[in-house]
CSV table of C-alpha atoms in Angstrom, one decimal:
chain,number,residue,atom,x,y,z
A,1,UNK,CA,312.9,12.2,141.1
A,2,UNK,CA,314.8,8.9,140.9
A,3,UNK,CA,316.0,7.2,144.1
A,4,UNK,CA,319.5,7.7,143.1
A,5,UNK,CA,318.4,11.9,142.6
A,6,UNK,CA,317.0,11.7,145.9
A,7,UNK,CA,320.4,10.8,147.5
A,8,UNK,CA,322.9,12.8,145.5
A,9,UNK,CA,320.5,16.0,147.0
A,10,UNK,CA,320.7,14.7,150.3
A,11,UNK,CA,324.2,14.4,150.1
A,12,UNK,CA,324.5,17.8,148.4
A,13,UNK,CA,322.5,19.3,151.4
A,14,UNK,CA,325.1,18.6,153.7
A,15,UNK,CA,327.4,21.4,154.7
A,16,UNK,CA,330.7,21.4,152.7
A,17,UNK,CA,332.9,23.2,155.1
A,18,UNK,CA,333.7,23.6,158.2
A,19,UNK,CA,336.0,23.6,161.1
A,20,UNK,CA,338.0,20.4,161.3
A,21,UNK,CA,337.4,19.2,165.2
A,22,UNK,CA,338.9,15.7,165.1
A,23,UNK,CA,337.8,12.3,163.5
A,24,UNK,CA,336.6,10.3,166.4
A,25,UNK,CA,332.9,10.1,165.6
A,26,UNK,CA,334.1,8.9,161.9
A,27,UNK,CA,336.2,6.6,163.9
A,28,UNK,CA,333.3,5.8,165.9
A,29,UNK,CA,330.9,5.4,163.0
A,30,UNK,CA,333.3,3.2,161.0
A,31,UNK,CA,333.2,0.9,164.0
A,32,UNK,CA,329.5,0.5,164.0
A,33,UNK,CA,329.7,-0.4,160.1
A,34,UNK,CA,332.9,-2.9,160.5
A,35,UNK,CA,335.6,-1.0,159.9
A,36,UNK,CA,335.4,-1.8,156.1
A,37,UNK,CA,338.5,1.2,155.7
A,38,UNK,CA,340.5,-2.1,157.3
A,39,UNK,CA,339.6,-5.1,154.5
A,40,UNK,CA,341.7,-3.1,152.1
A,41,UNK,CA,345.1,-2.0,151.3
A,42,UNK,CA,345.4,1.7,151.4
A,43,UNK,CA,347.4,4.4,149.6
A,44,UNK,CA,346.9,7.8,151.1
A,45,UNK,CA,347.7,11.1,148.9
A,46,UNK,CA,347.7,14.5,150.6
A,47,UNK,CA,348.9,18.0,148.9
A,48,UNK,CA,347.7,21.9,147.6
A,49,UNK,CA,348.0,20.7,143.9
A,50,UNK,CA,348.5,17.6,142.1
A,51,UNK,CA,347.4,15.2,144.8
A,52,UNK,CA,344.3,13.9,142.3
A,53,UNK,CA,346.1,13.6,139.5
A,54,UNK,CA,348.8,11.7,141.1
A,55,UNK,CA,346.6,9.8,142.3
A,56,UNK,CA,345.1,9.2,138.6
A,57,UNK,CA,348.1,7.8,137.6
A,58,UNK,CA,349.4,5.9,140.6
A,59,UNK,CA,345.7,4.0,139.7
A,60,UNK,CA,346.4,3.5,136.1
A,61,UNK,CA,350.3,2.0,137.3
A,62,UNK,CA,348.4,-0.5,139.6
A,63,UNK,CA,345.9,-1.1,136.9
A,64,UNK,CA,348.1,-2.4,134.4
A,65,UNK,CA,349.6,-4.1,136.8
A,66,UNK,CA,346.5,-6.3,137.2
A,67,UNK,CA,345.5,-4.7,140.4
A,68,UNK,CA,341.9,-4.3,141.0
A,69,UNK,CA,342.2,-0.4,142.1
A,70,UNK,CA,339.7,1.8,143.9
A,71,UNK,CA,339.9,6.0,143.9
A,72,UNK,CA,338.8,8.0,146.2
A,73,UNK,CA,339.0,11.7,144.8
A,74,UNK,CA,337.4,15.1,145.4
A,75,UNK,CA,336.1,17.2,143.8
A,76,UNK,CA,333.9,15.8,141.0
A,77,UNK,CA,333.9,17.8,138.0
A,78,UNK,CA,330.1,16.9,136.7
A,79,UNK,CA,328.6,14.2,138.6
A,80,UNK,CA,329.3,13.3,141.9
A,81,UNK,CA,329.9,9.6,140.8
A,82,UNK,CA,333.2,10.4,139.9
A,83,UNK,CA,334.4,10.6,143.6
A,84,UNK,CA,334.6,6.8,143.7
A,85,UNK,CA,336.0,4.4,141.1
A,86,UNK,CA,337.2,1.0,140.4
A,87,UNK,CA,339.7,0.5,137.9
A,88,UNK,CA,338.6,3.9,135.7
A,89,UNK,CA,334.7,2.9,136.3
A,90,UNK,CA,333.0,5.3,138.2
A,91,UNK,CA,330.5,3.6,141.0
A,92,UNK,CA,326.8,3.1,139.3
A,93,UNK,CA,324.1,4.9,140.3
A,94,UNK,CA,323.0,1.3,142.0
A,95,UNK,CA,325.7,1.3,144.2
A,96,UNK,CA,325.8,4.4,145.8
A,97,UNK,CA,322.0,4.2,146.7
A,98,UNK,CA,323.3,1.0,148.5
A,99,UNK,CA,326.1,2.4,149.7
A,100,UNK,CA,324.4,5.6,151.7
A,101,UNK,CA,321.8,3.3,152.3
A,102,UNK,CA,324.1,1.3,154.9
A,103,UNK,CA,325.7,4.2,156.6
A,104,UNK,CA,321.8,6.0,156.9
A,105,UNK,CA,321.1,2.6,158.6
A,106,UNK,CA,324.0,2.8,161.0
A,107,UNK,CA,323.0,6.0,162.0
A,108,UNK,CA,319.6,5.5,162.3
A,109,UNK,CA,320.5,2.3,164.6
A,110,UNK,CA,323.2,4.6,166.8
A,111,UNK,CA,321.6,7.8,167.6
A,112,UNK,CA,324.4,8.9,169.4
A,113,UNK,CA,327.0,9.1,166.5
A,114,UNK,CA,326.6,12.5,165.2
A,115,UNK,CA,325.5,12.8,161.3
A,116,UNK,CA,328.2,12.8,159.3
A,117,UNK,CA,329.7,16.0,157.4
A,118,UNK,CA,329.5,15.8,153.4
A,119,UNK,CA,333.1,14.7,153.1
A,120,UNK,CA,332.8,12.1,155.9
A,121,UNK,CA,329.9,10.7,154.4
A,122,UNK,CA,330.8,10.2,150.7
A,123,UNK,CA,334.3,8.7,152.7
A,124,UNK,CA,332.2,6.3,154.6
A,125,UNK,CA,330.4,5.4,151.1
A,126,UNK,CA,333.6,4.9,149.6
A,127,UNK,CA,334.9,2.4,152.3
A,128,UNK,CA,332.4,0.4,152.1
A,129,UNK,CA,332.0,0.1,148.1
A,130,UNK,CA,335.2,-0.6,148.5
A,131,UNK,CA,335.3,-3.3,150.3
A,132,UNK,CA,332.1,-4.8,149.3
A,133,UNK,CA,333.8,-4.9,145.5
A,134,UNK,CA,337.3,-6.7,147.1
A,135,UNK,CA,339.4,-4.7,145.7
A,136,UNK,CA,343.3,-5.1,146.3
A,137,UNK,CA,344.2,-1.4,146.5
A,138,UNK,CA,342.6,1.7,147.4
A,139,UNK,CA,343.9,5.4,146.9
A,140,UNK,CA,343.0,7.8,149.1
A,141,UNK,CA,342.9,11.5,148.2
A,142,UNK,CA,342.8,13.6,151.1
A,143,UNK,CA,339.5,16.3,150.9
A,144,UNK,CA,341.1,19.2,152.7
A,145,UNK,CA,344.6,19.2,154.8
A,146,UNK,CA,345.7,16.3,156.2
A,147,UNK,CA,346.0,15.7,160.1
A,148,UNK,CA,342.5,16.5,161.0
A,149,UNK,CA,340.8,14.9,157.1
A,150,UNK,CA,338.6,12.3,156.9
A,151,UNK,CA,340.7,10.2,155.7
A,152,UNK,CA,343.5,10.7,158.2
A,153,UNK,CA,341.9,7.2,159.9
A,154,UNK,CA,343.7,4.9,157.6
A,155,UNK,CA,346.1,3.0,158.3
A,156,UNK,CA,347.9,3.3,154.9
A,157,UNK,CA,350.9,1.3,153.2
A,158,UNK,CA,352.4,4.0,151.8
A,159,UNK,CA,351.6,7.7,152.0
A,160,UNK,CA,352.4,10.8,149.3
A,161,UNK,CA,352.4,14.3,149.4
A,162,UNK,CA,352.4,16.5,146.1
A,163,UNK,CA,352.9,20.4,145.6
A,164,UNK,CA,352.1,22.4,148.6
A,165,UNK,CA,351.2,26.1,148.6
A,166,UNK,CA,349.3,28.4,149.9
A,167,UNK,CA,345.4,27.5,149.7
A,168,UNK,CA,342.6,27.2,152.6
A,169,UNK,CA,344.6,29.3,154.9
A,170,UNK,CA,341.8,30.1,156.7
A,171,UNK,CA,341.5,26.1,157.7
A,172,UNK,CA,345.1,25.5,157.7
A,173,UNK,CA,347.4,28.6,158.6
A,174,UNK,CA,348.6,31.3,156.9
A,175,UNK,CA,352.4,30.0,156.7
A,176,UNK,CA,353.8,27.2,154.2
A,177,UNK,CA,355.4,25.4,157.9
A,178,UNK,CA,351.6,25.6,159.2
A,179,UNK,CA,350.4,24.2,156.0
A,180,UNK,CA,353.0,21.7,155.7
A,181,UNK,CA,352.6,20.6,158.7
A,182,UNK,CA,348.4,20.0,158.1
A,183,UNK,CA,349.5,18.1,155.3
A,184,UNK,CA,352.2,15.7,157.4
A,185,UNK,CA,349.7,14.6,159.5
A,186,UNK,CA,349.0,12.0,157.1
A,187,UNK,CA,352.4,10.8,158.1
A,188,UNK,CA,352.3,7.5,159.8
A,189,UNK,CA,354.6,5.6,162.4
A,190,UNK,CA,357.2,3.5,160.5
A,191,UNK,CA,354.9,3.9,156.9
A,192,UNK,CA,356.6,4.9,154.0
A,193,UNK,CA,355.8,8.6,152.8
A,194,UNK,CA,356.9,10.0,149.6
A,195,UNK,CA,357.1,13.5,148.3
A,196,UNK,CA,357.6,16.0,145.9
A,197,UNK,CA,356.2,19.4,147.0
A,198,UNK,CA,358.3,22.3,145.6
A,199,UNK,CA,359.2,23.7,148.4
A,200,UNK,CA,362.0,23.3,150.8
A,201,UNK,CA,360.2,25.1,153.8
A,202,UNK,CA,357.8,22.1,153.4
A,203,UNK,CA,360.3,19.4,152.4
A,204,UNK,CA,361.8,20.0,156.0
A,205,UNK,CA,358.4,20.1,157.7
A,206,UNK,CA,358.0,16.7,156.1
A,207,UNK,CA,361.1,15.4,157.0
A,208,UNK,CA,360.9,16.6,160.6
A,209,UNK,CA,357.8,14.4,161.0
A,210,UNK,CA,358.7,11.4,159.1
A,211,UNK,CA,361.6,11.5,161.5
A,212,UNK,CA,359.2,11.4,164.4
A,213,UNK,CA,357.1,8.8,163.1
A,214,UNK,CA,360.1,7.2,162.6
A,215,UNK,CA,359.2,6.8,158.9
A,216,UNK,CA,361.7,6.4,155.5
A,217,UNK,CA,361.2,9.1,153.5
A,218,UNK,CA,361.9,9.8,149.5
A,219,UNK,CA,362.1,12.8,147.8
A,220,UNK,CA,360.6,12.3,144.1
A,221,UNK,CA,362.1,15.5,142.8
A,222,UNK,CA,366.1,13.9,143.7
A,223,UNK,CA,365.5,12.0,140.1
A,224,UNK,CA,366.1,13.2,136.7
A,225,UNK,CA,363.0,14.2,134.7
A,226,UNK,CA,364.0,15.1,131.2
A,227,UNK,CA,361.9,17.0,128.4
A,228,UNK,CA,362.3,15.8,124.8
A,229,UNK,CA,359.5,17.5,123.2
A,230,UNK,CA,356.4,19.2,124.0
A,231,UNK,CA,353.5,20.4,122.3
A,232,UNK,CA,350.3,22.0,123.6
A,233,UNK,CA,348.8,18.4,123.7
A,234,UNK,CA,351.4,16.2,124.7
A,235,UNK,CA,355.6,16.0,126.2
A,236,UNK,CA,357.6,13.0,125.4
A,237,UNK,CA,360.2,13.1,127.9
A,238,UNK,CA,363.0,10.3,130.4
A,239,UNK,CA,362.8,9.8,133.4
A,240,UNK,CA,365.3,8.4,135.9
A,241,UNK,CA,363.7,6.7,139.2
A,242,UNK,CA,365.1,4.2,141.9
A,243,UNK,CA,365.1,1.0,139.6
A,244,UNK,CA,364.3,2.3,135.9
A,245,UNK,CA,366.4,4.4,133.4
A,246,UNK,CA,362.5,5.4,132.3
A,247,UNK,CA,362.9,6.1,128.3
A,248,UNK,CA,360.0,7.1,125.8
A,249,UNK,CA,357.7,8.3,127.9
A,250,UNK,CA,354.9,10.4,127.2
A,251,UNK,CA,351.7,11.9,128.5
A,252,UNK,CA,349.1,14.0,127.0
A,253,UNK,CA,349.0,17.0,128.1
A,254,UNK,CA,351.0,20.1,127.7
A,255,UNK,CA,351.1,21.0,131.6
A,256,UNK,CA,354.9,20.9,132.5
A,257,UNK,CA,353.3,20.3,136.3
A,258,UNK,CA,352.2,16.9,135.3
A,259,UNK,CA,356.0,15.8,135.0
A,260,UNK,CA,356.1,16.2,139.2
A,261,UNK,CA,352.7,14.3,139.4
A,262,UNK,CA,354.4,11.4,137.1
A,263,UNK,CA,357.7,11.2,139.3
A,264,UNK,CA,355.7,10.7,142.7
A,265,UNK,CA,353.6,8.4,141.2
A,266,UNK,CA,356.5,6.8,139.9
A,267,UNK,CA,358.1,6.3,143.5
A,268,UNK,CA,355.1,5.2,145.4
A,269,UNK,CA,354.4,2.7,142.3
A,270,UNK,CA,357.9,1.1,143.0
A,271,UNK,CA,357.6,1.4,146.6
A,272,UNK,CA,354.2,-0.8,146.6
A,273,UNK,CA,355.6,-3.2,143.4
A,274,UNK,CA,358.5,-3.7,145.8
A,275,UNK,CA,357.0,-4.3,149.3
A,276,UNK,CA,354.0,-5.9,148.4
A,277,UNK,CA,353.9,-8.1,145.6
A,278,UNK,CA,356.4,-9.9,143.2
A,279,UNK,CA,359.2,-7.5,142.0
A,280,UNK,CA,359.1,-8.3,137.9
A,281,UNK,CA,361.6,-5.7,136.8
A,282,UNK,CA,360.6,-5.4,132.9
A,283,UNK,CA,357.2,-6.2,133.6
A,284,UNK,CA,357.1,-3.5,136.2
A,285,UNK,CA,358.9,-0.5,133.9
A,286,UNK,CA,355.4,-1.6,131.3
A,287,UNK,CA,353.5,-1.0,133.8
A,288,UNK,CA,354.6,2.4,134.5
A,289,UNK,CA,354.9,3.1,130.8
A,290,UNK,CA,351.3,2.2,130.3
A,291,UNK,CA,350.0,4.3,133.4
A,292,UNK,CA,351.2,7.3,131.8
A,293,UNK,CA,350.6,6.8,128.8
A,294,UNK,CA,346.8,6.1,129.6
A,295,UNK,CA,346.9,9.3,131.9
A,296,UNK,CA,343.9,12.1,131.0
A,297,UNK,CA,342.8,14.4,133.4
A,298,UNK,CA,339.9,16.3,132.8
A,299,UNK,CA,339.9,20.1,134.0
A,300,UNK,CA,343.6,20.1,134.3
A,301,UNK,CA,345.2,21.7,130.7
A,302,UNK,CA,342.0,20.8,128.8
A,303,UNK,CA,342.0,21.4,124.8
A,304,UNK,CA,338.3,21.5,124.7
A,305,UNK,CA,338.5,22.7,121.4
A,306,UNK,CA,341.6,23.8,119.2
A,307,UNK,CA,341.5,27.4,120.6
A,308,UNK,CA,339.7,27.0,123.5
A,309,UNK,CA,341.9,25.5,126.4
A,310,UNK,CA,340.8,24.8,129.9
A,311,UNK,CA,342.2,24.4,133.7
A,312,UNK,CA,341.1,24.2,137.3
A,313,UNK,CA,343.5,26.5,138.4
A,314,UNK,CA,342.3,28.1,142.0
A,315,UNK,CA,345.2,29.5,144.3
A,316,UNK,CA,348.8,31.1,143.4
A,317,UNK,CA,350.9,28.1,142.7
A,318,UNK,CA,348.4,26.1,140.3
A,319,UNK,CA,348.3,29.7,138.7
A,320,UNK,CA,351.9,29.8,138.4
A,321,UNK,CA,351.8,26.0,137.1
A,322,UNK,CA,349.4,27.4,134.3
A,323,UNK,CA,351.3,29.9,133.0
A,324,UNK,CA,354.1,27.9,133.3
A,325,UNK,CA,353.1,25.7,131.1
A,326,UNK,CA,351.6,28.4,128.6
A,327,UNK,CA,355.2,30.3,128.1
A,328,UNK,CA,355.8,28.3,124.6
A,329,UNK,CA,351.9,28.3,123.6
A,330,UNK,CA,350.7,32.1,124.4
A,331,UNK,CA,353.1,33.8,121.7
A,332,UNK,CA,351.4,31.8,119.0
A,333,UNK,CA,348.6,33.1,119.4
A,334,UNK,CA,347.8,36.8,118.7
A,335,UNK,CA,344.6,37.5,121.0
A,336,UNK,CA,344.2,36.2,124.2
A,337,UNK,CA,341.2,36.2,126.2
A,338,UNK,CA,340.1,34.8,129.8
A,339,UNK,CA,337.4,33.4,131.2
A,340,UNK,CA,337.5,33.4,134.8
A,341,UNK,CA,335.2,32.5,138.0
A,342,UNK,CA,336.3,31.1,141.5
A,343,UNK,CA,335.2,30.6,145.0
A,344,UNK,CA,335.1,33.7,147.4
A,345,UNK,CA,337.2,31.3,150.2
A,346,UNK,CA,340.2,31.4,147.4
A,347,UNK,CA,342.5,34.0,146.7
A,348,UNK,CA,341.5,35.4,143.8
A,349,UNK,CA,343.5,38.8,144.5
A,350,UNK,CA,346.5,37.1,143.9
A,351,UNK,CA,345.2,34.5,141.0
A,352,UNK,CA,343.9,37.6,139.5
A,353,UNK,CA,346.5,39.4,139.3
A,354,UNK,CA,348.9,36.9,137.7
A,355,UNK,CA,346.6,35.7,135.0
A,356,UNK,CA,345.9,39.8,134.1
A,357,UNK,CA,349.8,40.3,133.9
A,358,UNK,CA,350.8,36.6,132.4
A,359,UNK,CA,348.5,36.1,129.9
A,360,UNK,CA,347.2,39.8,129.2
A,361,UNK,CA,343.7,39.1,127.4
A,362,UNK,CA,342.8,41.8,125.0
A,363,UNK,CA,338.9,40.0,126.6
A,364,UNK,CA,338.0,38.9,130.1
A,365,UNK,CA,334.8,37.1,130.9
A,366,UNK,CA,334.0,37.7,134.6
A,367,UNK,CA,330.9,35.0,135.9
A,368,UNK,CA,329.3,33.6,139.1
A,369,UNK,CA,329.9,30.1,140.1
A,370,UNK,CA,326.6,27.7,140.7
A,371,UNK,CA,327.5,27.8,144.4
A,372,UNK,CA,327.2,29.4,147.6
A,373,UNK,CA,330.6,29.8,147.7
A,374,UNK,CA,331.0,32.0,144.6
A,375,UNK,CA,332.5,35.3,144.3
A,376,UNK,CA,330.0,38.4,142.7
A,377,UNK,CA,331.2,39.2,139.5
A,378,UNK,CA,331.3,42.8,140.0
A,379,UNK,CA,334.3,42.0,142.5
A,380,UNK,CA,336.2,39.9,139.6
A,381,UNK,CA,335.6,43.3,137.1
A,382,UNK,CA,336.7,45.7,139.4
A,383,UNK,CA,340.0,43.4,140.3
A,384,UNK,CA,340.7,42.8,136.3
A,385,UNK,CA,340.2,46.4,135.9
A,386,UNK,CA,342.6,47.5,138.6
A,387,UNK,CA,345.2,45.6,136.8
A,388,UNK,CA,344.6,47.3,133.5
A,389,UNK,CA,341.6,49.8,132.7
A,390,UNK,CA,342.2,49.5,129.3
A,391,UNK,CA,341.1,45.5,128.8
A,392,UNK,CA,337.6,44.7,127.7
A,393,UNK,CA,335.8,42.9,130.4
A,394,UNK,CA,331.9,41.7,130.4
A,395,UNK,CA,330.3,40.4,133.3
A,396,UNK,CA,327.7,37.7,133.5
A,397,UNK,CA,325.7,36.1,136.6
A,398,UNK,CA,326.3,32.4,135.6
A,399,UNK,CA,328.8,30.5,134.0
A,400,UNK,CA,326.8,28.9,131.0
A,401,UNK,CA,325.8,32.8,129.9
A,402,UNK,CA,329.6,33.8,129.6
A,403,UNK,CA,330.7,30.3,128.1
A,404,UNK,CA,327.8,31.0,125.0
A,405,UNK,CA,329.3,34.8,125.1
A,406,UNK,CA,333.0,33.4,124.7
A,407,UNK,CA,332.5,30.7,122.2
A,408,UNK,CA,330.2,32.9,120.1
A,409,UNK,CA,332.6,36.2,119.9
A,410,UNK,CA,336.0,34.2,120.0
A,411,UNK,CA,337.9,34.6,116.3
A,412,UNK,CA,339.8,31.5,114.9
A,413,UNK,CA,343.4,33.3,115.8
A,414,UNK,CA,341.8,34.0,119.7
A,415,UNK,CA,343.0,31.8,122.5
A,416,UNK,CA,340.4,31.6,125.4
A,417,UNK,CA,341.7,30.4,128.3
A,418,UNK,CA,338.8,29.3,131.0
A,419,UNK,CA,340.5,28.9,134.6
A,420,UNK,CA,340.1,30.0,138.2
A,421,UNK,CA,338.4,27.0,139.8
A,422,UNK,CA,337.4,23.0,139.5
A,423,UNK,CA,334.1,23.4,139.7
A,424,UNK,CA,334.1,26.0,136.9
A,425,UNK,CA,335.8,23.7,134.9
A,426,UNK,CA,333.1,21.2,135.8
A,427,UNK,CA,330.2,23.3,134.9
A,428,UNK,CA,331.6,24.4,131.3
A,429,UNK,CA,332.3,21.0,130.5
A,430,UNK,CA,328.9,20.0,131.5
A,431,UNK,CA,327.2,22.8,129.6
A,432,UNK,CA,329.3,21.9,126.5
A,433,UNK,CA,329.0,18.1,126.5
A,434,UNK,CA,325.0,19.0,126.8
A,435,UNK,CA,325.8,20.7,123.3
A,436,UNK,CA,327.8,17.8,122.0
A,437,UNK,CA,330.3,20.2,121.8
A,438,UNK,CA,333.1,17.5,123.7
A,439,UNK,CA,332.5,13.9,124.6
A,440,UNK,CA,334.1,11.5,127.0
């Protein structure tokens, strides 16, 4: 076992969830080590769906901006690298040995901080890579909520919050105000936030605290967004934001939810182009142009082969994105089937029961996640089957085993669609790339 495998399975080891008590040991920690989460510029992203992609592409803006740019995202789709990135390079191997190396050390030298939880650490690995590398931004994704994250100990320049729904309710309440309102607690006195989160029950949570905090606000979905074409791989479309007439724009990928992703990123582009460095107008509508342009998203309305399309969708409104965004491809296809697996902490009653009625596979592949957290995939039959006895369902005990199933039986005028949860889409894509079957 390399050094490098050594760390990613103590990492691994530590417990993904639990109850969010407060960040003061983080606070505390970050102290002993420097505050390196200081020597940058930060950018901090919260939201149910959309928050990683928008922070994809508010990277790329920066990027072709000449902006050295770290991300900070969760969760990786294949290898746990991905979580931390400068300008589209995800950290070596090298680095994050180095990186956990010095927060092991400042533990080991402060026995009374408490150990880290996996979240906190990979943050504290990120902050100081960071900083060690000089960038001149970083964007923060938020892991899970907002007020009581990890990563609610910035002191950001600008803050954005994307779609909110209902997800982790048993973390974050069981109302869109109480979610909302996890999510706001990014909010910070007199910073920026902007948002776009489909919902005005959350729109007037956020409000409510910006006013508070005594922060400007901006509402991304006030400007225009225009389709002009679409096809499953790609829409060419206009946008309309505070200082461009944004014309001959285009982004590939066929998921209509992208477009909301591209208009915050849009805003909190312009906000940081306008308050922190030189304001070149034409240069600056390039910039945006390119960041889209360059914008690919793994996991997120996949074509991983020509009849074989893949998404990360876990709760009800990424399931309502999906189908959303299948209405003009489904009736060109005549079979369907599904391929689902997901988390036992999700909803999958209600994410079931859309994708059964809104795609209506003739096929459904039921299979167990390669976690702790999956859901048994007698559950997932007996669900599918509820919604209609007559639909063919085979269940499998791992994911790989009902991806060989799939790809083997599907016919040329079959579309399978493989959804239900990120880490599913992270283990077919790692089985297929070990096939040669996709490439990066």
């Amino acid at each position: 076992m390399t050094r490098f495998e050594e760390v990613d399975k103590y990492i691994s080891e530590i417990p993904r969830f639990a109850a969010k008590t407060g960040t003061e040991n983080l606070q505390n920690i970050l102290a002993a080590l420097g505050n390196p989460e200081k020597k940058v510029k930060s950018i901090h992203i919260a939201g149910t769906n959309g928050k990683g992609s928008v922070c994809r592409l508010l990277s790329l803006m920066l990027e072709a901006a000449g902006q050295k740019t770290g991300l900070f995202i969760s969760p990786h789709l294949e290898k746990i690298n991905e979580r931390m990135s400068i300008n589209g390079q995800d950290i070596s191997d090298q680095d994050f040995v180095a990186a956990f190396d010095q927060v092991k050390e400042c533990l080991e030298a402060h026995p009374d901080l408490q150990h880290p939880s996996f979240f906190e650490y990979l943050f504290l690995m990120a902050t100081i890579y960071f900083a060690q590398q000089e960038c001149k931004y970083v964007i923060y994704e938020t892991g899970l909520g907002g007020r009581l994250d990890a990563t609610n100990v910035l002191a950001p320049m600008v803050t954005g919050i994307s779609s909110i729904g209902m997800d982790h309710m048993q973390y974050l309440g069981n109302t869109l105000e109480e979610i909302a309102g996890e999510k706001a607690g990014i909010i910070k006195e007199k910073t920026p936030v902007m948002f776009y989160t489909g919902s005005e029950v959350a729109d007037k949570v956020i409000r409510k605290v910006a006013a508070e905090k005594n922060a400007s606000c901006m509402d991304a979905s006030q400007f225009e967004l225009k389709v002009i074409k679409e096809s499953p791989e790609q829409i060419d479309f206009s946008m309309s934001s505070r200082y461009y007439d944004l014309k001959n724009l285009s982004i590939h990928s066929g998921a209509h939810y992208q477009l909301r992703n591209v208009a915050l990123a849009v805003i909190i582009f312009e906000e940081i182009q306008t308050s922190d460095f030189p304001f070149h107008y034409f240069e600056g509508e390039d910039w945006i142009k390119e960041g889209i342009n360059r914008f690919e998203w793994p996991g997120r309305m996949e074509w991983i082969q020509d009849n074989i399309l893949l998404d990360g969708a876990h709760n009800e409104n990424a399931a309502k994105a999906l189908l959303s965004s299948l209405e003009n491809i489904l009736p060109k296809w005549k079979k369907k089937a599904l391929l689902f697996a997901v988390s036992r902490d999700k909803d999958y009653q209600t994410v079931t029961k859309l994708l059964s009625q809104g795609i209506d596979p003739q096929i459904i592949y039921v299979a167990e996640l390669d976690s702790e957290r999956k859901t048994d995939h007698e559950t997932l039959d007996a669900l599918f089957t509820q919604e209609n006895e007559k639909v063919e369902i085979r269940d499998f005990t791992n994911v790989q085993d009902a991806m060989e199933s799939a790809v083997k039986e599907l016919p040329n005028d079959c579309l399978l669609i493989i959804t239900g949860s990120l880490y599913l889409a992270g283990e077919v894509r790692t089985a297929l790339k070990k096939k040669g079957q996709i490439h990066d």
